[in-house]
Amino acid sequence: MFTEELKQRFITIVGEKNFQDSRTSLLTYSYDATPGFQSFPDAILSPRNTEEVSNIVKLCNEHNIPITPRGSGTNLSAGTTPLHGGIVILMKHFDKILEIDEENLTVRTQPGVITKTLIEAVESKGFFYPPDPSSMKISQIGGNINENSGGLRGLKYGVTRDYVMGLEIVLPNGEIIRTGGKLAKDVAGYDLTSLFVGSEGTLGIVTEATLKLIPKPETKKTMLALYQDLDAAARSVSAIIANRIIPATLEFLDQPTLKAVEDFAQIGLPTNVKAVLLIEQDGSEREVDQDMENITKICRNNKAVEVKLACSSEEAAALTTARRSALSALARLRPTTILEDATVPRSEIAKMVSAIQQIAKRYDVNICTFGHAGDGNLHPTCLTDIRNEEEMKRVEKAFEEIFVKAIELGGTITGEHGVGAMKLPYLHLKVGEAGIEVMRNIKEAIDPNDIMNPGKIFAKSDRKRVVVHK
Amino acid sequence: MFTEELKQRFITIVGEKNFQDSRTSLLTYSYDATPGFQSFPDAILSPRNTEEVSNIVKLCNEHNIPITPRGSGTNLSAGTTPLHGGIVILMKHFDKILEIDEENLTVRTQPGVITKTLIEAVESKGFFYPPDPSSMKISQIGGNINENSGGLRGLKYGVTRDYVMGLEIVLPNGEIIRTGGKLAKDVAGYDLTSLFVGSEGTLGIVTEATLKLIPKPETKKTMLALYQDLDAAARSVSAIIANRIIPATLEFLDQPTLKAVEDFAQIGLPTNVKAVLLIEQDGSEREVDQDMENITKICRNNKAVEVKLACSSEEAAALTTARRSALSALARLRPTTILEDATVPRSEIAKMVSAIQQIAKRYDVNICTFGHAGDGNLHPTCLTDIRNEEEMKRVEKAFEEIFVKAIELGGTITGEHGVGAMKLPYLHLKVGEAGIEVMRNIKEAIDPNDIMNPGKIFAKSDRKRVVVHK
């Protein structure tokens, strides 16, 4: 129970200014970027330091108050909706990059730093932090860590987990631990760092992170390959990689997505083709040129109708920015946009794209597909209207079939968005009941009172995309 | 209790030929490569398939029989000694590489495959599997996974965990789960794959693994940089990386190690210098040449007395093979060799090397130092005699100080050998009591009866390197 007395104790910890419980605030933090999920918190707290986080958590643990840690709320699996009320913790005061260590190639940062700010800060010193979720302009590093965010450069450079070397974490009992460090190698016990990355705020609160940097590649080039045949585009993806070329970025956009993006960004994208691959390579000048030449040949051999190299870095940047805006562009078309991220081994991309089309047709729903083709990480995106119950049932069924198909092809229900509340009904498809049991046991071992983001990843559920109102 | 009835039930599972309990067998599997630790198992089982592993584990779980999974027994932290008796499980029937997938850049393998066999198999198809522990000629992939093995190529390419994409695991309750897959991105719940990698056999038994491959680099070059000043060698390491060059290998050998290795390998290593850096770079011909040129300059600017490029791939191979033999070479000098792997941020290598020298002098013990300087992962190696109790006490104290110093410099007690039984008394130095508590809770959640490799990583201890006899 969130009593007046508790409220006063929270205020004592964070100060009047960092406690919000006005109706507007509660509404603001009742949802994230996921349609169809809403639930009101009791209060929103913005602690100023790790000790305050620890004190908040201790109080919540004592009184069984649910905690939902939240970055910028760009979550697409309802992972940051406060499903069971309680408090939302904002990390806005944790907004400092603490140290860029040029000898150890690390950056130590607070979790509230905007991803793009961090990327630019390290690039200005000649370093490179690859994980670049499409939301990087507003997403926070802490959110990226909780979700193990991917991005457009995952194919060559991996995802957030590959760059987290150490964490400071406030555990559900309020204790503060530090994992890892500026260490390329560390096998002192279980890998708690990797366990906390991607744990969706269910195991503790990240208050500091040490991230790995790599030297910034010398140069980068960008091209578009155009196709009148989706299958040919998908085959090109496999062929590029089978030729031992790992591009930095290898994105797929189908025609409906292309049209929406061009309409939104107006940069002259081709809209008269069935599919486009957006390909980037980075490295030394010579290597990049050679790879681009080989990729061009491979795309042409796989029925690309045209291959265009961006003439300038401005043109290249416009292309990737346009790709990053795909969700926003599609969101303008209908009242509700549901973006999924079923993922398959990259060899299965062609089969998956065609299965998505067939499923959409069968259920008569409008699904556009784009995504990180090189990773097998597709984003089938349904344009719909959540107020239309009958249509939503069809959408629901279509996505369930998409997940089943992804698993059948050796894939997973989520490549980078997390399970949250939205994909919780499907987790058993990927990890089995025995796998869920292991996860649930770990959760109980670390958070016996289930205060950290309860109802996410593997709680019981009626297998529906529920809308919760308070 | 290991009764005759239980013995018969184990034999029913694996067959007569795969059950051993002769005195010779029990002796053989009573120790691993760690001096000073010995404890007899009750039996040694060699299951033929996953189902047999599951049946063995179920039986053990029912009767509280400890299980020690063992690869080739090259463990250096007493991780594969059966400290509490019970059974040792050998994976010798799990010796097949199941699939090399050229489109998805993965290899699916059984855990009993020898590391070097796997590396050569994928290289013959133009792929590269980087983790290369010094023991790779005899170590098994399953052991590498349980220990999260590093190696000489860790600086540029990371360690075993970075290459494990999916696992089949028999849990302590006998259930079989599959984690991950041929997926570059997968956030379906907690990262169980990373948790099991490096868990030292305390959470379950790995029966299959899907590993990531990368394209084989076009070429590779090798050089030696010679120093009359240890500090200068260490400074060169930092300077190379601060210049944004990440060599594939960057190894350090001090003079006593050099002498021992040369005496063993007889390949003309310089023995009249205080230290040597062994440096390898791989990549495209042009990049490698450019890096080697820059590295040469940096080493010379940091007081290298000589820099020699290997003239042929044979000469290069001889150098790395010699480095890999350092432990064997040193082991010839005195009855007991204790090899440690305290690890520090690479910027602290110079301080650590000099601290090790001072500590060795203070306790009047003979410590040679070599290791993966680029990672900050040093191998201070003590040449001693375990029968000399008085000397062993000084060795013990010296290593404790080395661990404390490593932690003080932001390092860890073990970079790649694991905690096992040997470094268990020091784990709190790195992860704190709260960190140990989290690990212990995870262990209890997954293995409530503590049958999987009990007494390793974080059990209670009298803080001594105990010798257990039966």
PDB file of C-alpha atoms in Angstrom, chain A residues 101-105 125-127 147-152 154-156 158-159 161-162 171 175-192 194-200 202-203 212 215-216 218 238-239 241-242 244-246 283-287 290 341 343-348 372 374-375 377 410-419 427 430-431 434-435 438-443 445-446 457-458, chain B residues 101-105 125-127 147-152 154-156 158-159 161-162 171 175-192 194-200 202-203 212 215-216 218 238-239 241-242 244-246 283-287 290 341 343-348 372 374-375 377 410-419 427 430-431 434-435 438-443 445-446 457-458:
ATOM      1  CA  ASP A 101      39.912   6.241 -20.539  1.00  0.00           C
ATOM      2  CA  GLU A 102      42.108   6.396 -23.634  1.00  0.00           C
ATOM      3  CA  GLU A 103      44.578   3.798 -22.427  1.00  0.00           C
ATOM      4  CA  ASN A 104      42.045   1.159 -21.482  1.00  0.00           C
ATOM      5  CA  LEU A 105      39.569   2.034 -24.237  1.00  0.00           C
ATOM      6  CA  LYS A 125      38.156  11.504 -29.134  1.00  0.00           C
ATOM      7  CA  GLY A 126      38.614   9.036 -31.970  1.00  0.00           C
ATOM      8  CA  PHE A 127      36.744   6.142 -30.375  1.00  0.00           C
ATOM      9  CA  GLU A 147      17.168  -4.088 -22.736  1.00  0.00           C
ATOM     10  CA  ASN A 148      20.476  -5.199 -24.281  1.00  0.00           C
ATOM     11  CA  SER A 149      19.680  -2.900 -27.198  1.00  0.00           C
ATOM     12  CA  GLY A 150      20.839  -3.698 -30.677  1.00  0.00           C
ATOM     13  CA  GLY A 151      20.810  -1.328 -33.596  1.00  0.00           C
ATOM     14  CA  LEU A 152      21.936  -0.938 -37.162  1.00  0.00           C
ATOM     15  CA  GLY A 154      24.898  -5.147 -34.721  1.00  0.00           C
ATOM     16  CA  LEU A 155      25.866  -7.399 -37.592  1.00  0.00           C
ATOM     17  CA  LYS A 156      29.532  -6.467 -37.486  1.00  0.00           C
ATOM     18  CA  GLY A 158      27.367  -6.877 -31.778  1.00  0.00           C
ATOM     19  CA  VAL A 159      24.891  -5.505 -29.281  1.00  0.00           C
ATOM     20  CA  ARG A 161      25.970  -6.657 -23.927  1.00  0.00           C
ATOM     21  CA  ASP A 162      29.145  -6.984 -25.983  1.00  0.00           C
ATOM     22  CA  LEU A 171      20.173  -4.943  -5.714  1.00  0.00           C
ATOM     23  CA  GLU A 175      22.876  -3.461  -1.386  1.00  0.00           C
ATOM     24  CA  ILE A 176      25.243  -1.976  -3.921  1.00  0.00           C
ATOM     25  CA  ILE A 177      27.508  -4.270  -5.924  1.00  0.00           C
ATOM     26  CA  ARG A 178      30.102  -3.598  -8.588  1.00  0.00           C
ATOM     27  CA  THR A 179      30.650  -6.179 -11.307  1.00  0.00           C
ATOM     28  CA  GLY A 180      33.480  -6.473 -13.835  1.00  0.00           C
ATOM     29  CA  GLY A 181      35.672  -3.470 -14.500  1.00  0.00           C
ATOM     30  CA  LYS A 182      38.193  -2.152 -17.030  1.00  0.00           C
ATOM     31  CA  LEU A 183      39.124  -5.741 -17.637  1.00  0.00           C
ATOM     32  CA  ALA A 184      39.309  -7.550 -20.942  1.00  0.00           C
ATOM     33  CA  LYS A 185      39.313 -10.804 -18.992  1.00  0.00           C
ATOM     34  CA  ASP A 186      37.644 -11.573 -15.698  1.00  0.00           C
ATOM     35  CA  VAL A 187      36.357 -14.946 -14.563  1.00  0.00           C
ATOM     36  CA  ALA A 188      35.916 -14.225 -10.874  1.00  0.00           C
ATOM     37  CA  GLY A 189      32.642 -16.104 -10.414  1.00  0.00           C
ATOM     38  CA  TYR A 190      29.448 -16.003 -12.444  1.00  0.00           C
ATOM     39  CA  ASP A 191      29.090 -13.346 -15.129  1.00  0.00           C
ATOM     40  CA  LEU A 192      26.704 -11.070 -13.261  1.00  0.00           C
ATOM     41  CA  SER A 194      25.891 -10.259 -18.639  1.00  0.00           C
ATOM     42  CA  LEU A 195      23.042 -11.461 -16.462  1.00  0.00           C
ATOM     43  CA  PHE A 196      22.000  -7.914 -15.545  1.00  0.00           C
ATOM     44  CA  VAL A 197      22.340  -6.664 -19.126  1.00  0.00           C
ATOM     45  CA  GLY A 198      19.011  -7.402 -20.777  1.00  0.00           C
ATOM     46  CA  SER A 199      17.291  -8.311 -17.509  1.00  0.00           C
ATOM     47  CA  GLU A 200      14.713  -5.583 -18.223  1.00  0.00           C
ATOM     48  CA  THR A 202      13.749  -7.124 -13.054  1.00  0.00           C
ATOM     49  CA  LEU A 203      16.911  -7.794 -11.032  1.00  0.00           C
ATOM     50  CA  LYS A 212      34.114  -0.892 -23.961  1.00  0.00           C
ATOM     51  CA  PRO A 215      39.085   2.636 -32.298  1.00  0.00           C
ATOM     52  CA  LYS A 216      36.925   4.602 -34.703  1.00  0.00           C
ATOM     53  CA  GLU A 218      39.021   5.210 -40.669  1.00  0.00           C
ATOM     54  CA  SER A 238      23.016 -14.490 -47.302  1.00  0.00           C
ATOM     55  CA  ALA A 239      25.333 -14.303 -50.305  1.00  0.00           C
ATOM     56  CA  ILE A 241      27.951 -13.031 -45.682  1.00  0.00           C
ATOM     57  CA  ALA A 242      28.672 -16.377 -47.282  1.00  0.00           C
ATOM     58  CA  ARG A 244      32.997 -13.667 -45.923  1.00  0.00           C
ATOM     59  CA  ILE A 245      32.049  -9.991 -46.005  1.00  0.00           C
ATOM     60  CA  ILE A 246      30.568  -8.639 -42.777  1.00  0.00           C
ATOM     61  CA  GLY A 283      37.250   0.221 -42.019  1.00  0.00           C
ATOM     62  CA  SER A 284      40.317   1.356 -43.909  1.00  0.00           C
ATOM     63  CA  GLU A 285      39.693   3.220 -47.175  1.00  0.00           C
ATOM     64  CA  ARG A 286      41.046   0.380 -49.269  1.00  0.00           C
ATOM     65  CA  GLU A 287      39.176  -2.382 -47.506  1.00  0.00           C
ATOM     66  CA  GLN A 290      37.083  -3.475 -52.037  1.00  0.00           C
ATOM     67  CA  ASP A 341      11.191  -8.024 -33.770  1.00  0.00           C
ATOM     68  CA  THR A 343      14.493 -12.828 -35.390  1.00  0.00           C
ATOM     69  CA  VAL A 344      15.827 -15.771 -37.381  1.00  0.00           C
ATOM     70  CA  PRO A 345      19.235 -17.123 -38.389  1.00  0.00           C
ATOM     71  CA  ARG A 346      20.249 -14.905 -41.272  1.00  0.00           C
ATOM     72  CA  SER A 347      20.120 -17.832 -43.693  1.00  0.00           C
ATOM     73  CA  GLU A 348      16.357 -17.949 -43.085  1.00  0.00           C
ATOM     74  CA  HIS A 372      18.412  -5.573 -39.617  1.00  0.00           C
ATOM     75  CA  GLY A 374      22.174  -9.024 -41.705  1.00  0.00           C
ATOM     76  CA  ASP A 375      21.295 -10.145 -38.184  1.00  0.00           C
ATOM     77  CA  ASN A 377      16.421  -9.332 -36.968  1.00  0.00           C
ATOM     78  CA  GLY A 410      15.571 -21.629 -35.493  1.00  0.00           C
ATOM     79  CA  GLY A 411      14.833 -18.058 -34.439  1.00  0.00           C
ATOM     80  CA  THR A 412      13.570 -16.177 -31.426  1.00  0.00           C
ATOM     81  CA  ILE A 413      10.528 -14.137 -30.409  1.00  0.00           C
ATOM     82  CA  THR A 414      12.591 -11.009 -29.779  1.00  0.00           C
ATOM     83  CA  GLY A 415      15.936  -9.931 -31.149  1.00  0.00           C
ATOM     84  CA  GLU A 416      16.375  -6.599 -29.423  1.00  0.00           C
ATOM     85  CA  HIS A 417      13.140  -5.232 -27.941  1.00  0.00           C
ATOM     86  CA  GLY A 418      12.890  -7.518 -24.938  1.00  0.00           C
ATOM     87  CA  VAL A 419      10.045  -9.651 -23.659  1.00  0.00           C
ATOM     88  CA  LEU A 427       8.542 -16.807 -24.133  1.00  0.00           C
ATOM     89  CA  LYS A 430      11.780 -19.987 -27.329  1.00  0.00           C
ATOM     90  CA  VAL A 431      13.120 -21.173 -23.992  1.00  0.00           C
ATOM     91  CA  ALA A 434      12.246 -25.611 -18.137  1.00  0.00           C
ATOM     92  CA  GLY A 435      14.059 -22.492 -19.348  1.00  0.00           C
ATOM     93  CA  VAL A 438      15.440 -21.419 -14.470  1.00  0.00           C
ATOM     94  CA  MET A 439      14.823 -17.729 -15.130  1.00  0.00           C
ATOM     95  CA  ARG A 440      12.068 -17.523 -12.560  1.00  0.00           C
ATOM     96  CA  ASN A 441      14.294 -19.234  -9.987  1.00  0.00           C
ATOM     97  CA  ILE A 442      17.071 -16.725 -10.658  1.00  0.00           C
ATOM     98  CA  LYS A 443      14.615 -13.869 -10.290  1.00  0.00           C
ATOM     99  CA  ALA A 445      16.850 -15.796  -5.728  1.00  0.00           C
ATOM    100  CA  ILE A 446      17.811 -12.171  -6.352  1.00  0.00           C
ATOM    101  CA  ILE A 457       9.409 -11.407 -18.898  1.00  0.00           C
ATOM    102  CA  PHE A 458       7.834 -14.495 -17.320  1.00  0.00           C
TER     103      PHE A 458
ATOM    104  CA  ASP B 101      27.224 -23.529 -41.114  1.00  0.00           C
ATOM    105  CA  GLU B 102      28.811 -21.326 -43.767  1.00  0.00           C
ATOM    106  CA  GLU B 103      25.799 -19.052 -44.179  1.00  0.00           C
ATOM    107  CA  ASN B 104      25.305 -18.308 -40.510  1.00  0.00           C
ATOM    108  CA  LEU B 105      28.998 -18.437 -39.597  1.00  0.00           C
ATOM    109  CA  LYS B 125      36.873 -23.864 -44.505  1.00  0.00           C
ATOM    110  CA  GLY B 126      38.163 -20.302 -44.315  1.00  0.00           C
ATOM    111  CA  PHE B 127      36.731 -19.475 -40.897  1.00  0.00           C
ATOM    112  CA  GLU B 147      35.994 -21.940 -17.666  1.00  0.00           C
ATOM    113  CA  ASN B 148      35.370 -19.156 -20.195  1.00  0.00           C
ATOM    114  CA  SER B 149      38.908 -19.735 -21.451  1.00  0.00           C
ATOM    115  CA  GLY B 150      40.956 -16.925 -22.858  1.00  0.00           C
ATOM    116  CA  GLY B 151      44.163 -17.297 -24.765  1.00  0.00           C
ATOM    117  CA  LEU B 152      46.712 -15.391 -26.786  1.00  0.00           C
ATOM    118  CA  GLY B 154      41.923 -12.331 -26.449  1.00  0.00           C
ATOM    119  CA  LEU B 155      43.059  -8.739 -26.806  1.00  0.00           C
ATOM    120  CA  LYS B 156      41.617  -8.296 -30.269  1.00  0.00           C
ATOM    121  CA  GLY B 158      37.786 -11.646 -26.862  1.00  0.00           C
ATOM    122  CA  VAL B 159      37.347 -14.842 -24.922  1.00  0.00           C
ATOM    123  CA  ARG B 161      32.066 -16.334 -23.888  1.00  0.00           C
ATOM    124  CA  ASP B 162      32.181 -13.941 -26.830  1.00  0.00           C
ATOM    125  CA  LEU B 171      20.337 -28.985 -15.457  1.00  0.00           C
ATOM    126  CA  GLU B 175      16.038 -31.453 -17.359  1.00  0.00           C
ATOM    127  CA  ILE B 176      17.555 -30.523 -20.694  1.00  0.00           C
ATOM    128  CA  ILE B 177      17.372 -26.932 -21.894  1.00  0.00           C
ATOM    129  CA  ARG B 178      18.603 -25.208 -25.032  1.00  0.00           C
ATOM    130  CA  THR B 179      19.710 -21.596 -24.842  1.00  0.00           C
ATOM    131  CA  GLY B 180      20.373 -19.109 -27.654  1.00  0.00           C
ATOM    132  CA  GLY B 181      20.928 -20.399 -31.160  1.00  0.00           C
ATOM    133  CA  LYS B 182      22.302 -19.292 -34.515  1.00  0.00           C
ATOM    134  CA  LEU B 183      21.173 -15.822 -33.606  1.00  0.00           C
ATOM    135  CA  ALA B 184      23.190 -12.647 -33.658  1.00  0.00           C
ATOM    136  CA  LYS B 185      20.495 -11.068 -31.510  1.00  0.00           C
ATOM    137  CA  ASP B 186      18.288 -12.718 -28.928  1.00  0.00           C
ATOM    138  CA  VAL B 187      16.801 -11.064 -25.849  1.00  0.00           C
ATOM    139  CA  ALA B 188      14.212 -13.682 -24.938  1.00  0.00           C
ATOM    140  CA  GLY B 189      14.708 -13.535 -21.173  1.00  0.00           C
ATOM    141  CA  TYR B 190      17.875 -13.668 -19.096  1.00  0.00           C
ATOM    142  CA  ASP B 191      21.142 -14.494 -20.838  1.00  0.00           C
ATOM    143  CA  LEU B 192      21.476 -18.062 -19.575  1.00  0.00           C
ATOM    144  CA  SER B 194      26.531 -16.220 -20.661  1.00  0.00           C
ATOM    145  CA  LEU B 195      25.648 -17.357 -17.156  1.00  0.00           C
ATOM    146  CA  PHE B 196      26.573 -20.977 -17.884  1.00  0.00           C
ATOM    147  CA  VAL B 197      29.781 -20.006 -19.705  1.00  0.00           C
ATOM    148  CA  GLY B 198      32.416 -19.708 -16.996  1.00  0.00           C
ATOM    149  CA  SER B 199      30.209 -21.236 -14.303  1.00  0.00           C
ATOM    150  CA  GLU B 200      32.901 -23.907 -13.759  1.00  0.00           C
ATOM    151  CA  THR B 202      28.576 -25.666 -10.883  1.00  0.00           C
ATOM    152  CA  LEU B 203      25.235 -25.106 -12.638  1.00  0.00           C
ATOM    153  CA  LYS B 212      30.298 -18.103 -33.539  1.00  0.00           C
ATOM    154  CA  PRO B 215      36.045 -14.922 -41.508  1.00  0.00           C
ATOM    155  CA  LYS B 216      39.690 -15.956 -41.334  1.00  0.00           C
ATOM    156  CA  GLU B 218      43.828 -12.657 -44.844  1.00  0.00           C
ATOM    157  CA  SER B 238      49.946   0.891 -23.230  1.00  0.00           C
ATOM    158  CA  ALA B 239      51.413   3.068 -25.972  1.00  0.00           C
ATOM    159  CA  ILE B 241      46.843   0.559 -27.642  1.00  0.00           C
ATOM    160  CA  ALA B 242      46.685   4.272 -26.903  1.00  0.00           C
ATOM    161  CA  ARG B 244      44.499   2.884 -31.513  1.00  0.00           C
ATOM    162  CA  ILE B 245      46.261  -0.279 -32.634  1.00  0.00           C
ATOM    163  CA  ILE B 246      44.743  -3.516 -31.325  1.00  0.00           C
ATOM    164  CA  GLY B 283      44.058  -8.635 -41.161  1.00  0.00           C
ATOM    165  CA  SER B 284      44.584  -7.522 -44.734  1.00  0.00           C
ATOM    166  CA  GLU B 285      48.199  -7.527 -45.978  1.00  0.00           C
ATOM    167  CA  ARG B 286      48.327  -3.754 -46.179  1.00  0.00           C
ATOM    168  CA  GLU B 287      46.794  -3.109 -42.767  1.00  0.00           C
ATOM    169  CA  GLN B 290      51.098  -0.625 -41.629  1.00  0.00           C
ATOM    170  CA  ASP B 341      46.471 -15.168 -13.482  1.00  0.00           C
ATOM    171  CA  THR B 343      44.666  -9.448 -14.128  1.00  0.00           C
ATOM    172  CA  VAL B 344      44.689  -5.648 -14.217  1.00  0.00           C
ATOM    173  CA  PRO B 345      43.492  -2.915 -16.573  1.00  0.00           C
ATOM    174  CA  ARG B 346      46.138  -2.830 -19.254  1.00  0.00           C
ATOM    175  CA  SER B 347      47.202   0.662 -18.258  1.00  0.00           C
ATOM    176  CA  GLU B 348      48.391  -0.813 -14.946  1.00  0.00           C
ATOM    177  CA  HIS B 372      48.784 -11.661 -22.103  1.00  0.00           C
ATOM    178  CA  GLY B 374      47.590  -6.596 -23.962  1.00  0.00           C
ATOM    179  CA  ASP B 375      44.723  -7.822 -21.790  1.00  0.00           C
ATOM    180  CA  ASN B 377      46.241 -10.734 -17.894  1.00  0.00           C
ATOM    181  CA  GLY B 410      41.264  -2.087 -10.530  1.00  0.00           C
ATOM    182  CA  GLY B 411      41.943  -5.696 -11.499  1.00  0.00           C
ATOM    183  CA  THR B 412      40.691  -9.150 -10.674  1.00  0.00           C
ATOM    184  CA  ILE B 413      41.942 -12.313  -8.973  1.00  0.00           C
ATOM    185  CA  THR B 414      41.544 -14.404 -12.112  1.00  0.00           C
ATOM    186  CA  GLY B 415      41.483 -13.424 -15.754  1.00  0.00           C
ATOM    187  CA  GLU B 416      40.994 -16.785 -17.396  1.00  0.00           C
ATOM    188  CA  HIS B 417      41.709 -19.726 -15.070  1.00  0.00           C
ATOM    189  CA  GLY B 418      38.596 -19.544 -12.939  1.00  0.00           C
ATOM    190  CA  VAL B 419      38.135 -19.488  -9.194  1.00  0.00           C
ATOM    191  CA  LEU B 427      36.797 -14.090  -4.407  1.00  0.00           C
ATOM    192  CA  LYS B 430      36.868  -8.840  -6.231  1.00  0.00           C
ATOM    193  CA  VAL B 431      33.114  -9.173  -5.892  1.00  0.00           C
ATOM    194  CA  ALA B 434      27.200  -8.968  -1.463  1.00  0.00           C
ATOM    195  CA  GLY B 435      28.427 -10.205  -4.841  1.00  0.00           C
ATOM    196  CA  VAL B 438      24.147 -13.086  -5.303  1.00  0.00           C
ATOM    197  CA  MET B 439      26.217 -15.863  -6.876  1.00  0.00           C
ATOM    198  CA  ARG B 440      25.438 -18.273  -4.061  1.00  0.00           C
ATOM    199  CA  ASN B 441      21.724 -17.489  -4.381  1.00  0.00           C
ATOM    200  CA  ILE B 442      21.838 -18.184  -8.108  1.00  0.00           C
ATOM    201  CA  LYS B 443      23.627 -21.476  -7.450  1.00  0.00           C
ATOM    202  CA  ALA B 445      18.204 -21.535  -7.168  1.00  0.00           C
ATOM    203  CA  ILE B 446      19.500 -23.744  -9.974  1.00  0.00           C
ATOM    204  CA  ILE B 457      33.924 -20.746  -6.581  1.00  0.00           C
ATOM    205  CA  PHE B 458      32.289 -19.645  -3.327  1.00  0.00           C
TER     206      PHE B 458
END
